[in-house]
mmCIF file of N, CA and C in Angstrom:
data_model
loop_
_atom_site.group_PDB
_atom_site.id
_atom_site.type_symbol
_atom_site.label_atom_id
_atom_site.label_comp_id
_atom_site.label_asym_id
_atom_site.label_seq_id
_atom_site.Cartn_x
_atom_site.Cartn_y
_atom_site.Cartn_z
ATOM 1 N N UNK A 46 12.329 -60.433 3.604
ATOM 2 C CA UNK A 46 12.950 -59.722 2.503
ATOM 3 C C UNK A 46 13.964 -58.727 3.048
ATOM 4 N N UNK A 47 15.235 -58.361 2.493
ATOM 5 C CA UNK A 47 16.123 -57.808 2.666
ATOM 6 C C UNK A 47 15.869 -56.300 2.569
ATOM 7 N N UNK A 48 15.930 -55.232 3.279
ATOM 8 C CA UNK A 48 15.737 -54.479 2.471
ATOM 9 C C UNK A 48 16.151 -53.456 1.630
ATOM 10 N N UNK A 49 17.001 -53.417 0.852
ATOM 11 C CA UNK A 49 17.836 -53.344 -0.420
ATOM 12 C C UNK A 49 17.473 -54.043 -1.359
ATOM 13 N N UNK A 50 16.686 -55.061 -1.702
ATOM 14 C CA UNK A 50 16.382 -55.722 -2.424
ATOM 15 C C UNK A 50 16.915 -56.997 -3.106
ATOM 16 N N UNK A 51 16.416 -57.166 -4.450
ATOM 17 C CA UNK A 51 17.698 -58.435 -4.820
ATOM 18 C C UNK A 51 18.526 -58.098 -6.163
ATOM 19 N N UNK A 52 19.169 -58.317 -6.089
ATOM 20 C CA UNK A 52 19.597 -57.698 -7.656
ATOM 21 C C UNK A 52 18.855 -58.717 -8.652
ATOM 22 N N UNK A 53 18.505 -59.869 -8.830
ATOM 23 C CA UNK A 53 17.455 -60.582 -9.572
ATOM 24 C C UNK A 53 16.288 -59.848 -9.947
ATOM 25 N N UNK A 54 16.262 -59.131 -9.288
ATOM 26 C CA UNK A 54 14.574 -57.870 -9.071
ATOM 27 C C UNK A 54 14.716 -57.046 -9.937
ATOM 28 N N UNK A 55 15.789 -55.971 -10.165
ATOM 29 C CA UNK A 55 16.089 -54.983 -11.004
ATOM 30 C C UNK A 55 15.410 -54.827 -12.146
ATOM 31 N N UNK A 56 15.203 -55.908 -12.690
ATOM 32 C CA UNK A 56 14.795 -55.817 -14.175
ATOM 33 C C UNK A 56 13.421 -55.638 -14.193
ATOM 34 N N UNK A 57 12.313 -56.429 -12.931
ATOM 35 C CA UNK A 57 11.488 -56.039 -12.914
ATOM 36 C C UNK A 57 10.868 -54.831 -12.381
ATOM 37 N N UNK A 58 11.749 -53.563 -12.200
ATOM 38 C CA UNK A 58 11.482 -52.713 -11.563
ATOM 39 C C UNK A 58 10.835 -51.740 -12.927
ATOM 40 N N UNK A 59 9.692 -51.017 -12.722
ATOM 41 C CA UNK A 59 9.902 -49.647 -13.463
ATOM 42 C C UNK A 59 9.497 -48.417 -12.967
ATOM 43 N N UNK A 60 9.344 -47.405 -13.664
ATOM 44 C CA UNK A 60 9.424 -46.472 -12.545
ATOM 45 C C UNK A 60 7.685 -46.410 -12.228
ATOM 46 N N UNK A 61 6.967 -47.252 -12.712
ATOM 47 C CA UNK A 61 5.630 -46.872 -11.931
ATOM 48 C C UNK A 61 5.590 -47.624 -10.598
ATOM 49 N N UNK A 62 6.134 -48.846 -10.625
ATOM 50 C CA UNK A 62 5.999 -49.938 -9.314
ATOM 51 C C UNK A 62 7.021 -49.140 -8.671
ATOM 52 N N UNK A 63 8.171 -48.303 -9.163
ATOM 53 C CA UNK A 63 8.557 -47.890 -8.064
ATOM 54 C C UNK A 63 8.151 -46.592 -7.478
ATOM 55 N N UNK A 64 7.598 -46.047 -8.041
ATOM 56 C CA UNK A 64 6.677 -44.808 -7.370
ATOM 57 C C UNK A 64 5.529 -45.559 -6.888
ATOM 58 N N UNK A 65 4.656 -46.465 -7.185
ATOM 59 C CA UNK A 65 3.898 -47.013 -6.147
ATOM 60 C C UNK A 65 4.636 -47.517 -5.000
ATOM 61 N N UNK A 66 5.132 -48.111 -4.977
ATOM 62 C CA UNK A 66 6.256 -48.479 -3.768
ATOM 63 C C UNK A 66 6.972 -47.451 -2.792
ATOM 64 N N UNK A 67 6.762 -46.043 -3.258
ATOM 65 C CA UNK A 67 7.454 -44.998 -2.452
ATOM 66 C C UNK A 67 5.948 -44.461 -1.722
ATOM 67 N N UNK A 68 4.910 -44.676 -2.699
ATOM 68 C CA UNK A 68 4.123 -43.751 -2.105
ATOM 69 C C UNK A 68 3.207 -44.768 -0.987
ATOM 70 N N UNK A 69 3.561 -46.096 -0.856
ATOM 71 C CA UNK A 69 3.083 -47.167 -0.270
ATOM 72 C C UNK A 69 3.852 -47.011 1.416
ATOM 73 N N UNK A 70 5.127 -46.978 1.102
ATOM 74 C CA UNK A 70 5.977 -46.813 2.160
ATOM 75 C C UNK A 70 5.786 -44.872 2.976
ATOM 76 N N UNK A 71 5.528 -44.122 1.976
ATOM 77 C CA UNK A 71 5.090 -42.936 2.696
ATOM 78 C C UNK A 71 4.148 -42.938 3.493
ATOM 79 N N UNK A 72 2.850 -43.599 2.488
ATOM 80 C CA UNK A 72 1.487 -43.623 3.527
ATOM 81 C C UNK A 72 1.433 -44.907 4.677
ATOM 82 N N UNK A 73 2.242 -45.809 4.800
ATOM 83 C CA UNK A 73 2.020 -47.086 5.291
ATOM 84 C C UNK A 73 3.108 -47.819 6.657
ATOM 85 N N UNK A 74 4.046 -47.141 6.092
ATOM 86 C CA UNK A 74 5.434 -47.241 6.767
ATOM 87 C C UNK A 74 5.571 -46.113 8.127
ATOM 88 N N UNK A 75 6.447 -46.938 9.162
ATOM 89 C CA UNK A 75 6.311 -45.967 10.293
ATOM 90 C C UNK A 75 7.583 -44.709 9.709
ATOM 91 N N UNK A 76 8.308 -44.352 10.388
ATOM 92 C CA UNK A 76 9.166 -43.485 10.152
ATOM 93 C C UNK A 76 9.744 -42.254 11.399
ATOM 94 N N UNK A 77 10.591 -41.971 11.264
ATOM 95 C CA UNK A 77 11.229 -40.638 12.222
ATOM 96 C C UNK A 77 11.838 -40.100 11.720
ATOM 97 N N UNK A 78 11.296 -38.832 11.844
ATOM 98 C CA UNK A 78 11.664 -37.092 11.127
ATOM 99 C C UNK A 78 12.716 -36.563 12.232
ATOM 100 N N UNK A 79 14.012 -36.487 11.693
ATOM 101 C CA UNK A 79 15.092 -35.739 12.376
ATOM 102 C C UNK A 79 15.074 -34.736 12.160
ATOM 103 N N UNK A 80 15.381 -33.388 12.808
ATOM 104 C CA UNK A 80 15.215 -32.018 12.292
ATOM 105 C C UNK A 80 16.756 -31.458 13.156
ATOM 106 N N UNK A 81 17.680 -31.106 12.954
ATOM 107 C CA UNK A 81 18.773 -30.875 13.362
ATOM 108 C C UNK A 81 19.404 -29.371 13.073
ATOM 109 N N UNK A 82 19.753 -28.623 14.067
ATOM 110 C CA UNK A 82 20.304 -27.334 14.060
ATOM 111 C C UNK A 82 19.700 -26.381 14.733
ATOM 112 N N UNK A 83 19.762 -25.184 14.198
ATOM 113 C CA UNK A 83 19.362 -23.986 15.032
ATOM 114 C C UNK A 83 17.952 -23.773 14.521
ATOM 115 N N UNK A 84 17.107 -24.378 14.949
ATOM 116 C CA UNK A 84 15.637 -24.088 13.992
ATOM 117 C C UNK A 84 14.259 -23.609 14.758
ATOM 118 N N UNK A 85 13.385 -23.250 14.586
ATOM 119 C CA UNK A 85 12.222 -22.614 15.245
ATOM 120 C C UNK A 85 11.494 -23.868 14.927
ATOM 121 N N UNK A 86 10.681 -24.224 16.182
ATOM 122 C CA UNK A 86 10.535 -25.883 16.796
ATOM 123 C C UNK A 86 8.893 -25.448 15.697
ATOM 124 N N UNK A 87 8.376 -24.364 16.341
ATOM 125 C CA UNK A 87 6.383 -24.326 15.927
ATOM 126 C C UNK A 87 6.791 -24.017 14.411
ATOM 127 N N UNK A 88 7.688 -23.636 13.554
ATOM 128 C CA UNK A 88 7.494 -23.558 12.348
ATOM 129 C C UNK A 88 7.801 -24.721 11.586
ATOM 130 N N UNK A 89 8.895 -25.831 11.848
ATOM 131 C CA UNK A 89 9.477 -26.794 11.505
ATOM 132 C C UNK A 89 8.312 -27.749 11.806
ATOM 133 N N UNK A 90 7.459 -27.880 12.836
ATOM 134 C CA UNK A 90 6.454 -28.719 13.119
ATOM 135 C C UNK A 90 5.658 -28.294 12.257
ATOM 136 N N UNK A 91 5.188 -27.248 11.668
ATOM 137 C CA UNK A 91 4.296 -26.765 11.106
ATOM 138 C C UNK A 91 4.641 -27.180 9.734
ATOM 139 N N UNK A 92 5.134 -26.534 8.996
ATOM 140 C CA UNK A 92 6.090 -27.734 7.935
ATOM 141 C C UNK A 92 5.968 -28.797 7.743
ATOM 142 N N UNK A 93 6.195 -29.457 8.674
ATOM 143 C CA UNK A 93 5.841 -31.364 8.474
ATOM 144 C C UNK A 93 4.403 -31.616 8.631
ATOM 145 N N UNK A 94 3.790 -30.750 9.010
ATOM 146 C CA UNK A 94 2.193 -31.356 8.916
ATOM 147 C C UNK A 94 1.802 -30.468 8.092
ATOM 148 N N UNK A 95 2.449 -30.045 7.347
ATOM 149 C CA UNK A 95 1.762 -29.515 5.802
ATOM 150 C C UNK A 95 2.114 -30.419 4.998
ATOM 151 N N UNK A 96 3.154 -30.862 4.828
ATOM 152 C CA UNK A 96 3.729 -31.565 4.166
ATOM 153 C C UNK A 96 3.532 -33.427 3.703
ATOM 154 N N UNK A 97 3.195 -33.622 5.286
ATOM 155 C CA UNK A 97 2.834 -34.893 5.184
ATOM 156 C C UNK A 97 1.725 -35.226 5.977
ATOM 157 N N UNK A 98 0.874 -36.360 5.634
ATOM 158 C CA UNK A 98 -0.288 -36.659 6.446
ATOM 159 C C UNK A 98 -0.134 -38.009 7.383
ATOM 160 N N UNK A 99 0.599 -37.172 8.569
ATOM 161 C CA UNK A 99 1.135 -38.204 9.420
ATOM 162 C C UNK A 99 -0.345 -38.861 10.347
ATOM 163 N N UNK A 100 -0.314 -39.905 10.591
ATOM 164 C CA UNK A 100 -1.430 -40.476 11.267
ATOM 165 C C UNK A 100 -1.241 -40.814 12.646
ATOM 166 N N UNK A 101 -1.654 -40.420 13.626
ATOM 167 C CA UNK A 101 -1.804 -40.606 15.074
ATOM 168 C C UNK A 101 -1.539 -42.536 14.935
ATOM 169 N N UNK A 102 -0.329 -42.353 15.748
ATOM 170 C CA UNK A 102 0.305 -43.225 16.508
ATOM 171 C C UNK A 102 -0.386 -43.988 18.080
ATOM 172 N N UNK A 103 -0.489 -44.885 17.964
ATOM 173 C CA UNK A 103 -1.131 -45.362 19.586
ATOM 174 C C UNK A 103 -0.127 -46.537 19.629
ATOM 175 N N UNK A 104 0.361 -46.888 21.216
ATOM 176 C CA UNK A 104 0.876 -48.498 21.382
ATOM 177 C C UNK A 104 -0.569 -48.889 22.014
ATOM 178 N N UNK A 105 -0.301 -50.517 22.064
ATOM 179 C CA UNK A 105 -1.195 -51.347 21.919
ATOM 180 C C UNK A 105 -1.197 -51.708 23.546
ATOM 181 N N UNK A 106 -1.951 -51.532 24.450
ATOM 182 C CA UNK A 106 -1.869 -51.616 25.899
ATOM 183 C C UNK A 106 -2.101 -53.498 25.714
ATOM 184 N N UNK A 107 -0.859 -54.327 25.915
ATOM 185 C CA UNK A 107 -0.963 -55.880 26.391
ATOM 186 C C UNK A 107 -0.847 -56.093 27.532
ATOM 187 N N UNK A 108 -1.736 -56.953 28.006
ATOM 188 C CA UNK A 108 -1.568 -57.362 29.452
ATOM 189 C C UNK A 108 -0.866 -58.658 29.305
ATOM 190 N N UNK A 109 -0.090 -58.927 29.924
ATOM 191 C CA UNK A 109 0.428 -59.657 29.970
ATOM 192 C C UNK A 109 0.613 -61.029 31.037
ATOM 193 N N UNK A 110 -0.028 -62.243 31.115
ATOM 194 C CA UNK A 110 -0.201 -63.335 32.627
ATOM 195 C C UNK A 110 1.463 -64.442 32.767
ATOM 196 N N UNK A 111 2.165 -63.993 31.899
ATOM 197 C CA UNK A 111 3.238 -64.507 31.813
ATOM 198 C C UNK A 111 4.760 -63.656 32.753
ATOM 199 N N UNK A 112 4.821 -64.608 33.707
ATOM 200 C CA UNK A 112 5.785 -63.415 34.859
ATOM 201 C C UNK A 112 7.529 -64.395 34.140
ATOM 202 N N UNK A 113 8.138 -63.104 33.702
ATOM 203 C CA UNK A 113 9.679 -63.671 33.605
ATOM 204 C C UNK A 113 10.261 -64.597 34.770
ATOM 205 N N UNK A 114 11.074 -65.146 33.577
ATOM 206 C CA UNK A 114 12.168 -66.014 35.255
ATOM 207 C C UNK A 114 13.121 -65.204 35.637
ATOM 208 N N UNK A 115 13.478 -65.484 36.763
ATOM 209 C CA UNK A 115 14.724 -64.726 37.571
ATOM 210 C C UNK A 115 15.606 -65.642 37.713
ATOM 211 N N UNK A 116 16.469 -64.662 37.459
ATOM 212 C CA UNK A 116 18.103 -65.319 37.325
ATOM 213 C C UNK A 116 18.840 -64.747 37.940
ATOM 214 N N UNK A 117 20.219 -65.994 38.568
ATOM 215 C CA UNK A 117 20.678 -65.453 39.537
ATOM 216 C C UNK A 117 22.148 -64.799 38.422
ATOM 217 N N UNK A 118 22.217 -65.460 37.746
ATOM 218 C CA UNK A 118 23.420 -64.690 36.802
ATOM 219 C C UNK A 118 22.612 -63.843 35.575
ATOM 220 N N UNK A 119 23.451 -62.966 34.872
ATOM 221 C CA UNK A 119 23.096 -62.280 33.549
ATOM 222 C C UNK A 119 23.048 -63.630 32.191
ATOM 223 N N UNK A 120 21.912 -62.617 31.840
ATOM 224 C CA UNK A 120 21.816 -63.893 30.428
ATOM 225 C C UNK A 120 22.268 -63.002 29.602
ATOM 226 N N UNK A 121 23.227 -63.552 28.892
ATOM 227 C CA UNK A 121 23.650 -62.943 27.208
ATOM 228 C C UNK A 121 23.173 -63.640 25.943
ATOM 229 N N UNK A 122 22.605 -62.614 25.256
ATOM 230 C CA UNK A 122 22.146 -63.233 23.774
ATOM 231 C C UNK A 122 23.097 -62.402 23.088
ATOM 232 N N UNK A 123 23.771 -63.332 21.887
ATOM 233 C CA UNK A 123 24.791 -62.262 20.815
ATOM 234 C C UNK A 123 24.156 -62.637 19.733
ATOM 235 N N UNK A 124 23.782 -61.625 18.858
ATOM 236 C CA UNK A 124 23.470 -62.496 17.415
ATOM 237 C C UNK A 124 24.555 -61.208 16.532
ATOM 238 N N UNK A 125 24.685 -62.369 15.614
ATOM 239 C CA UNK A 125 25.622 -62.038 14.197
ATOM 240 C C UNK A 125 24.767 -61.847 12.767
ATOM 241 N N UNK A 126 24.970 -61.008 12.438
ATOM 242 C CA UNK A 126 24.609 -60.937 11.364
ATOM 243 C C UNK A 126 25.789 -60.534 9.925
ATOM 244 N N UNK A 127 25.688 -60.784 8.561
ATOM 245 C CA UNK A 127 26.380 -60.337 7.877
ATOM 246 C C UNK A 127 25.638 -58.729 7.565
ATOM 247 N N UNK A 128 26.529 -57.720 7.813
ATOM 248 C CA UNK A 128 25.945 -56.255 7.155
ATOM 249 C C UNK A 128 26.704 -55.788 7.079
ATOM 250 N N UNK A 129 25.584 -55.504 5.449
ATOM 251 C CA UNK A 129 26.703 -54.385 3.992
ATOM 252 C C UNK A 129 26.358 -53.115 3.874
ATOM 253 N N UNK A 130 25.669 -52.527 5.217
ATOM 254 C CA UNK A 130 25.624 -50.991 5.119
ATOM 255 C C UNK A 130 24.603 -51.125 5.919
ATOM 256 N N UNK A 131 25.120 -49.865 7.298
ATOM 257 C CA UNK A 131 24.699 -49.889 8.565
ATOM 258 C C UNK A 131 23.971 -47.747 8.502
ATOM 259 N N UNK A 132 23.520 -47.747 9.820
ATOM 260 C CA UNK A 132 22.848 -46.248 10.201
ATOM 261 C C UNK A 132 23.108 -45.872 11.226
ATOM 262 N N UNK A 133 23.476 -45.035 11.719
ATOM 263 C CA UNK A 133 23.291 -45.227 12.992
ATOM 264 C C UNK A 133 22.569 -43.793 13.435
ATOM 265 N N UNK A 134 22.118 -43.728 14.224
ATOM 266 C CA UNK A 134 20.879 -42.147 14.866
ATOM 267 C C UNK A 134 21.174 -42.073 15.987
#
């Protein structure tokens, strides 16, 4: 799924599925909090964990028995995509 949606969708939207849908993506969805400027780091942290009930993050330790190949030249992958509105951070 795209995520912007489809315009076919619209109609079935209302505002309860879409407040379930915000509050689905709040509690469920990963996310990164930018905080930008001249700001006091322990109060701004303090702030966001009043605010939201962020849940301890872990990566997943894989072991891995699969050793890459070596190459004597660079491999290039290009992929294309069509995009109608980009972000950048």
């Amino acid at each position: 799924y795209i995520a912007t949606g489809q315009l076919e969708q619209i109609p079935q939207v209302t505002s309860e599925s879409l407040y379930d849908t915000y509050l689905s993506m709040i509690q469920n969805d990963d996310c990164a909090i930018y905080v930008v400027g001249n700001i006091n780091k322990e109060e701004v942290t303090q702030l966001i964990l009043d605010k939201f009930a962020i849940k301890p993050f872990y990566l997943e330790n894989r072991e891995t028995t699969e050793i890459a190949p070596s190459f004597d030249q660079p491999q290039y992958i290009i992929e294309k995509d069509d995009v109608d509105q980009a972000k950048l951070n």
